[in-house]
Every structure is written in structure tokens, then in C-alpha cells.
Amino acid sequence: GVAVIAVLQRTLHYDCIVLVKQFRPPINGYCLEFPAGLIEENETAESAALRELEEETGYKGEVVECTPALCLDPGLSNSTTHIVSVTINGDEAENTRPKQKLEYVEVISLPKNDLLQRIDELVAEEHIAVDARVYTYALALKRATEKPLQVPFMKF
């Protein structure tokens, strides 16, 4: 399958990560996830990612990079996914009022520079689950932008 890390870029706005909230019967609740789906026969991971992004969010994007197939939970299944990074030009006409093709998915765009805190707030307010890939990405973004701890010099 594919999971899409989509960055919505608009003039005079913070860059946002485009996520989807959908009901998942196995957990009997809603989950915040990256747009994702299966790769169809004779389809590349990149084209599947762009198709899934448009179906689930209405946005049209451009692929920046694509990982090799990665294990999701190798202790339980042989399921793999490609993580595909996509940029969305939010200033283009086709992306100013995107129309999704699926009614059962809610599109949620959160500022990239504050992603972890915004996810934590959503979880507290709406009591929704968060896909581990989304939370790990948000945590990594936060850690990557933190200033390293200053170690005071020892004085003798």
C-alpha cells in the first residue's frame, strides 16, 4: 500500500500536513491517519499515492520522494507500505476548494510547525485514535526542531 505525507503550501499561510479522520470498525472509533490506500495492478506507488490523495482529500499534489516498501507490523503480518511525500500547491485553482470523492472521510489540515501539539489537542477534544505513523512523524518533527540541551561547562 501507500501512505501519503502531504504538505499543503499556500502563500501567507503556515505549511500544513493534510490528514484524514475516518471511522475504523476494528477499533469502533475514529482514527487520524495519513491519506492511504492500496496500489492497484500496473500502478506505481507514486501514482497510487496521488490517486489516493485526490480521492480522499480532493487535493492534487506532486511527489517529492517515495520510500521502498516498509514493514508495518512484521510481528503480525507481511503487510508493507510505501511512504510517499507529496507537496500540494494550495494557491493553484484546483486546490483552493478541493472536492473529495469519498463522503466517509473528514479532511483535517494541521500546521506542520505545531503538529504534535495540535494532534494531542484533537485527541483530548474528540477522543480519537491516531495512526502510529502520524504520531511518529509528528514526534520526529518536534524533536528535529528542538534546540539541543545545553550542557553547562564544568568549572573547577
Short mmCIF file of C-alpha atoms in Angstrom, two decimals:
data_model
loop_
_atom_site.label_atom_id
_atom_site.label_comp_id
_atom_site.label_asym_id
_atom_site.label_seq_id
_atom_site.Cartn_x
_atom_site.Cartn_y
_atom_site.Cartn_z
CA GLY A 1 0.00 0.00 0.00
CA VAL A 2 0.86 3.68 0.23
CA ALA A 3 0.66 6.33 2.93
CA VAL A 4 0.88 9.96 1.83
CA ILE A 5 2.64 12.68 3.80
CA ALA A 6 1.04 15.64 2.06
CA VAL A 7 2.27 19.17 2.78
CA LEU A 8 -0.19 21.90 1.82
CA GLN A 9 1.71 25.06 0.88
CA ARG A 10 -0.10 28.39 0.49
CA THR A 11 1.17 31.95 0.26
CA LEU A 12 0.97 33.75 3.63
CA HIS A 13 -0.06 30.57 5.48
CA TYR A 14 1.85 28.08 7.57
CA ASP A 15 2.61 24.82 5.78
CA CYS A 16 0.03 22.23 6.84
CA ILE A 17 0.03 18.44 6.96
CA VAL A 18 -3.12 17.05 5.34
CA LEU A 19 -4.62 14.21 7.37
CA VAL A 20 -7.87 12.28 7.24
CA LYS A 21 -10.19 11.22 10.04
CA GLN A 22 -12.27 8.15 9.36
CA PHE A 23 -14.27 5.55 11.23
CA ARG A 24 -12.44 2.25 11.67
CA PRO A 25 -14.67 -0.70 12.69
CA PRO A 26 -11.82 -2.76 14.27
CA ILE A 27 -11.33 -0.03 16.90
CA ASN A 28 -15.01 1.01 16.86
CA GLY A 29 -13.99 4.63 16.56
CA TYR A 30 -12.37 7.35 14.52
CA CYS A 31 -8.70 7.43 13.65
CA LEU A 32 -6.47 10.27 12.42
CA GLU A 33 -4.35 8.98 9.55
CA PHE A 34 -2.30 9.93 6.53
CA PRO A 35 -4.30 9.56 3.30
CA ALA A 36 -3.56 5.98 2.27
CA GLY A 37 -4.65 3.02 0.21
CA LEU A 38 -3.70 0.05 -1.88
CA ILE A 39 -1.60 0.05 -5.01
CA GLU A 40 -3.64 -1.24 -7.94
CA GLU A 41 -2.26 -3.68 -10.50
CA ASN A 42 0.08 -1.98 -13.01
CA GLU A 43 0.25 1.13 -10.80
CA THR A 44 3.36 2.65 -9.22
CA ALA A 45 3.46 3.65 -5.56
CA GLU A 46 3.79 7.28 -6.67
CA SER A 47 0.69 7.22 -8.90
CA ALA A 48 -1.28 5.31 -6.23
CA ALA A 49 -0.34 8.00 -3.70
CA LEU A 50 -1.53 10.84 -5.95
CA ARG A 51 -4.76 8.95 -6.72
CA GLU A 52 -5.48 8.20 -3.05
CA LEU A 53 -4.68 11.80 -2.05
CA GLU A 54 -7.16 13.13 -4.61
CA GLU A 55 -9.86 10.55 -3.77
CA GLU A 56 -9.65 11.11 -0.02
CA THR A 57 -8.95 14.86 0.12
CA GLY A 58 -9.65 16.35 -3.31
CA TYR A 59 -6.12 17.76 -3.46
CA LYS A 60 -3.81 17.34 -6.43
CA GLY A 61 -0.15 17.14 -5.50
CA GLU A 62 3.34 16.47 -6.73
CA VAL A 63 5.52 13.59 -5.50
CA VAL A 64 8.73 14.68 -3.77
CA GLU A 65 10.01 11.27 -2.69
CA CYS A 66 8.94 7.67 -2.19
CA THR A 67 10.37 5.11 0.20
CA PRO A 68 10.90 1.45 -0.64
CA ALA A 69 8.27 -0.96 0.72
CA LEU A 70 8.39 -0.77 4.54
CA CYS A 71 7.07 -3.31 7.06
CA LEU A 72 4.09 -2.11 9.09
CA ASP A 73 3.84 -4.72 11.83
CA PRO A 74 6.11 -7.66 10.92
CA GLY A 75 5.23 -9.50 14.13
CA LEU A 76 1.62 -9.81 12.95
CA SER A 77 1.56 -9.66 9.14
CA ASN A 78 3.62 -9.32 5.98
CA SER A 79 1.83 -6.06 5.12
CA THR A 80 4.05 -3.32 3.69
CA THR A 81 3.62 0.32 2.71
CA HIS A 82 5.47 2.97 0.75
CA ILE A 83 5.61 6.37 2.45
CA VAL A 84 5.19 8.94 -0.31
CA SER A 85 5.97 12.60 0.37
CA VAL A 86 3.84 14.99 -1.66
CA THR A 87 3.61 18.77 -1.89
CA ILE A 88 0.31 20.48 -2.66
CA ASN A 89 0.34 23.95 -4.19
CA GLY A 90 -2.60 25.44 -2.31
CA ASP A 91 -2.52 28.57 -4.48
CA GLU A 92 -3.45 26.64 -7.64
CA ALA A 93 -7.13 26.96 -8.60
CA GLU A 94 -7.72 23.19 -8.45
CA ASN A 95 -6.54 23.16 -4.82
CA THR A 96 -8.34 26.23 -3.44
CA ARG A 97 -11.65 24.41 -2.93
CA PRO A 98 -10.82 20.71 -3.21
CA LYS A 99 -13.72 18.28 -3.58
CA GLN A 100 -13.11 14.83 -2.14
CA LYS A 101 -14.60 11.77 -3.80
CA LEU A 102 -15.38 9.90 -0.56
CA GLU A 103 -18.06 11.05 1.89
CA TYR A 104 -16.93 8.98 4.85
CA VAL A 105 -13.57 10.73 5.25
CA GLU A 106 -13.08 14.07 7.02
CA VAL A 107 -10.06 16.09 5.87
CA ILE A 108 -8.08 17.76 8.66
CA SER A 109 -5.13 20.05 7.88
CA LEU A 110 -2.85 20.88 10.80
CA PRO A 111 0.10 23.30 10.88
CA LYS A 112 3.37 21.45 10.35
CA ASN A 113 5.24 23.66 12.85
CA ASP A 114 2.87 22.68 15.67
CA LEU A 115 1.71 19.25 14.52
CA LEU A 116 2.25 17.20 17.69
CA GLN A 117 0.51 19.70 19.97
CA ARG A 118 -2.44 20.03 17.57
CA ILE A 119 -2.78 16.23 17.36
CA ASP A 120 -2.69 15.96 21.16
CA GLU A 121 -5.42 18.64 21.39
CA LEU A 122 -7.60 16.78 18.85
CA VAL A 123 -7.19 13.53 20.78
CA ALA A 124 -8.18 15.26 24.04
CA GLU A 125 -11.19 17.04 22.50
CA GLU A 126 -12.56 14.31 20.23
CA HIS A 127 -11.24 11.12 21.87
CA ILE A 128 -9.98 9.79 18.55
CA ALA A 129 -7.19 7.32 17.88
CA VAL A 130 -4.06 8.30 15.97
CA ASP A 131 -2.26 6.09 13.48
CA ALA A 132 1.24 5.31 14.80
CA ARG A 133 2.83 6.60 11.57
CA VAL A 134 1.18 10.01 12.01
CA TYR A 135 2.18 10.31 15.66
CA THR A 136 5.74 9.15 15.00
CA TYR A 137 6.07 11.71 12.19
CA ALA A 138 4.76 14.49 14.44
CA LEU A 139 7.09 13.45 17.25
CA ALA A 140 10.07 13.36 14.88
CA LEU A 141 9.20 16.83 13.53
CA LYS A 142 9.11 18.19 17.08
CA ARG A 143 12.38 16.52 18.09
CA ALA A 144 14.12 17.68 14.89
CA THR A 145 13.22 21.31 15.56
CA GLU A 146 14.01 21.35 19.29
CA LYS A 147 17.19 23.04 20.40
CA PRO A 148 19.66 20.55 21.84
CA LEU A 149 20.02 20.56 25.60
CA GLN A 150 22.76 22.92 26.70
CA VAL A 151 25.27 21.16 28.87
CA PRO A 152 26.89 23.65 31.27
CA PHE A 153 30.67 23.59 31.29
CA MET A 154 32.14 22.19 34.47
CA LYS A 155 34.14 24.75 36.40
CA PHE A 156 36.98 23.56 38.57
#
